[in-house]
Amino acid sequence: MLATSLAAGLLAQTPAAADPAVTDYTLSVDAAGTGPAIDPTLYGVFFEDINNAADGGLYAELVQNRSFEFGPVDNRSYTPLTAWQQTASGGATGSLAVVDDAERLNERNRNHLRVDLTGTGGTTGRFGIVNSGYGAGMALKEGRRYDFSVWARTDDAAGTRLTAELRTADGTVLTAPLGITVRGDRWTKYTGTLVPRVTTTAGRLAVTAAGSGTLRLDMVSLFPRDTYKGRVNGLRKDLAEKIAALNPGFLRFPGGCLVNTGSHHAYEAPNWERRRSYQWKDTVGPVEQRAVNANFWGYHQSYGLGYYEYFQFAEDIGAMPLPVVPALVTGCGENQATDDPALLKRHIQDTLDLIEFANGPVTSTWGRKRAEMGHPKPFGLTHLGVGNEENLPDAFFARFTEFRKAIEAEHPEITLVSNSGPASSGATFDRLWELNRQAGVAMVDEHYYNSPQWFLENNDRYDSYDRSGPKVFLGEYASRDNRFANALSEAAFMTGLERNADVVKLASYAPLLADVDKNQWRPDMIWFDNNRSWGSTSYEVQKLFMNNTGDRVVPSRASATPSVSGPITGAVGLSTWATSAAYDDVEVTAANGTTLMKDDFSAGASRWTPAAGRGTWAVQDGAYVQTDEAAEDTLVTAGDPGWQDYDLKVRATKKSGKEGFLIAFGVRGTGNHYWWNLGGWGNTRSAVEKAVDGGKQTLLENPTTIETGRTYDIRVQVRGRQVTLYLDGRKWGSFTDDKAAEPFRQVVTRDKGDLIVKVVNAQAAAARTTIDLGTSRVAPTARLTTLEGAPDAVNGADAQPIRPRESTLEGIGRTFTHTFPAHSVTFLRVRSR
């Protein structure tokens, strides 16, 4: 790598000609000043089983549907034999059935496979099942060891011969057969090892039987011996290593929406509820005795990766565990409060038991359970969250208060974390922060997923937070995509997190993991298929910050980017989201009263252009109607992208569906607009959202909902960068969109004497910067780490264009000049002397 040489000090130079590709900045450091201390736990990770992150992901089990529990409650396409196929050879015959009867393995493992064997007494005839694993199949490596296990029983007095082997998709056998004789009509666990002769990413596990009578099978399992840290029932090594490489300060788990959706009742008779919130006691003990669940994100959740494994993983990677428990108020679109004092009392006791499981002595009930699972030493739990993104602030806080009373009474050493709802602002956010401040809560969890523009505009978000109020846990944040432009905006925002390390005590990007073939959410930090994994551009940013945090902020200042902000300009639009709606009497009027457009649809809808290409639009009964209730974001637009200072009026009627109306203005092309989202989020609230290159942020919000069959008069007034909104003639709200999206951000920290100058340049121009370190007591050579690339660059399985580049920067002194590349994150580590 070529070193960059710069002359130390300020040298007399001939002024360079103005370069439009370069912007000049200054950056000054107060090396003698003292900023906030930075806790070693500032940056961490949040693991939620979304995007198939656990089963088929971090959890190393290779068999999908190992206990035959899949069903339509998990996903409409699932059956108890999902991922399994029947097989027979040598004239063997028989029948398969998944049953839920009194012969089951145990009460909480409800289903098992009954195999009725006929004509399989010979040495060659075999009848059985083949499992296809996850994705394209099981990723198997030549010469590696794979541990097979199965629980089985038979009523054949002579015993039933089982054979396990690994195959390819076309049936080619990859291993020597593993022979097992099942004896007795009591459940017994049988184990063995398989070693493939070739490497494949499309492996299969075949389990076949020879004998007669009835054979019962359950918990058919195949684990790579080479798990992370060699743990039994362990984690996929490459994924765990990528998480460990981040050097996270904490591990938040298990949710997210998993802890505050579904029923809060236990997995028990008579209903055996499968759509439940994540409840920790379901997930510990022997894996064959653990409950299963219908994952909120639309698939099956085995709980093989449970609370014990979470705690163990946190310990293995040196991270503080931070579990989250249900508050008995659902969120994530469900928004229901459970009013059951006995159930609330049970969940509070479960949380006290969780603390005992993590920290209690082996002589305690739950400490003994931890020890029985293999970990006599306490896990050292210090923080615990209650609830996640609840949209009913007063109902949530009443229940949180009950948890708090009980936990503080028995465990005052535990820092209890409250929350502030699902967004960065709005009525729910404001109310929850009011309640948290009034009650003197120690820490509040904030979540937001916004556009890159929002992150560039809000670097100063925490500058004005009350230093004596609750501390902030930024438990979930990301800009909405996985391009390098997104990562740059997040990096710029992170400089503000560090600058405010006295307020922001914990922060974790989310989500952490995503299966490239099956995912519900983008962005994500680490992507994987059944064989490979790779870090996104955001992963590279997070890794750079996490491994170079420092222990104290050093005060610094940088000049701003010259910018000119003109008025809001753009055409207008109409849209729906999972809703059928009718629009009529659209009128756009200039500020001076001149009519720019008027459309009552009596002559059709020729002025309107589909922007999204979704939905079914047609003129019906003199109105423009979108009739497809399943379609999302059906935007159609009209008018001139150069319009400014205008009023938009429209009459709107919801005909049917889940939400309300989307009235767009300031439309400047695909993914660039504002819209008034009336009755959004399942008709639970309304907001104004701003989209920039497809990424959205919320500018204004209140709890307005929309009635079906009622006609609303809607008016949007645009003046410069100020917007005022009227609903049925009454002012609904207003905002001024005038925050600067500053692309040049910096923070300086000290790490055991080193100064780390962190600069983000999220623009197309290079940043020629005069740097004053505030001291001459520095080494003349510094270490430079740079992430640089095209803003649209995306890391993938086959190429990762955004990777750190290490180099040496010479000529360091009190003052020097360095040009930070366009679209870059640069960490300059300067040694003191």
CSV table of C-alpha atoms in Angstrom, one decimal, residues 130 198 209-210 213 275 292 337 374 528 594 773 819:
chain,number,residue,atom,x,y,z
A,130,VAL,CA,-34.8,-37.6,3.4
A,198,VAL,CA,-16.9,-34.8,-1.0
A,209,ALA,CA,-35.4,-48.4,8.3
A,210,ALA,CA,-35.5,-52.1,7.8
A,213,GLY,CA,-44.0,-53.1,13.0
A,275,ARG,CA,-48.4,-17.6,18.3
A,292,VAL,CA,-41.8,-24.3,19.6
A,337,ALA,CA,-52.9,-4.3,26.0
A,374,GLY,CA,-23.3,-26.7,31.9
A,528,PHE,CA,-25.7,-15.4,4.4
A,594,THR,CA,-53.8,30.9,-10.3
A,773,LEU,CA,-4.4,18.7,16.4
A,819,THR,CA,-7.7,15.4,1.5
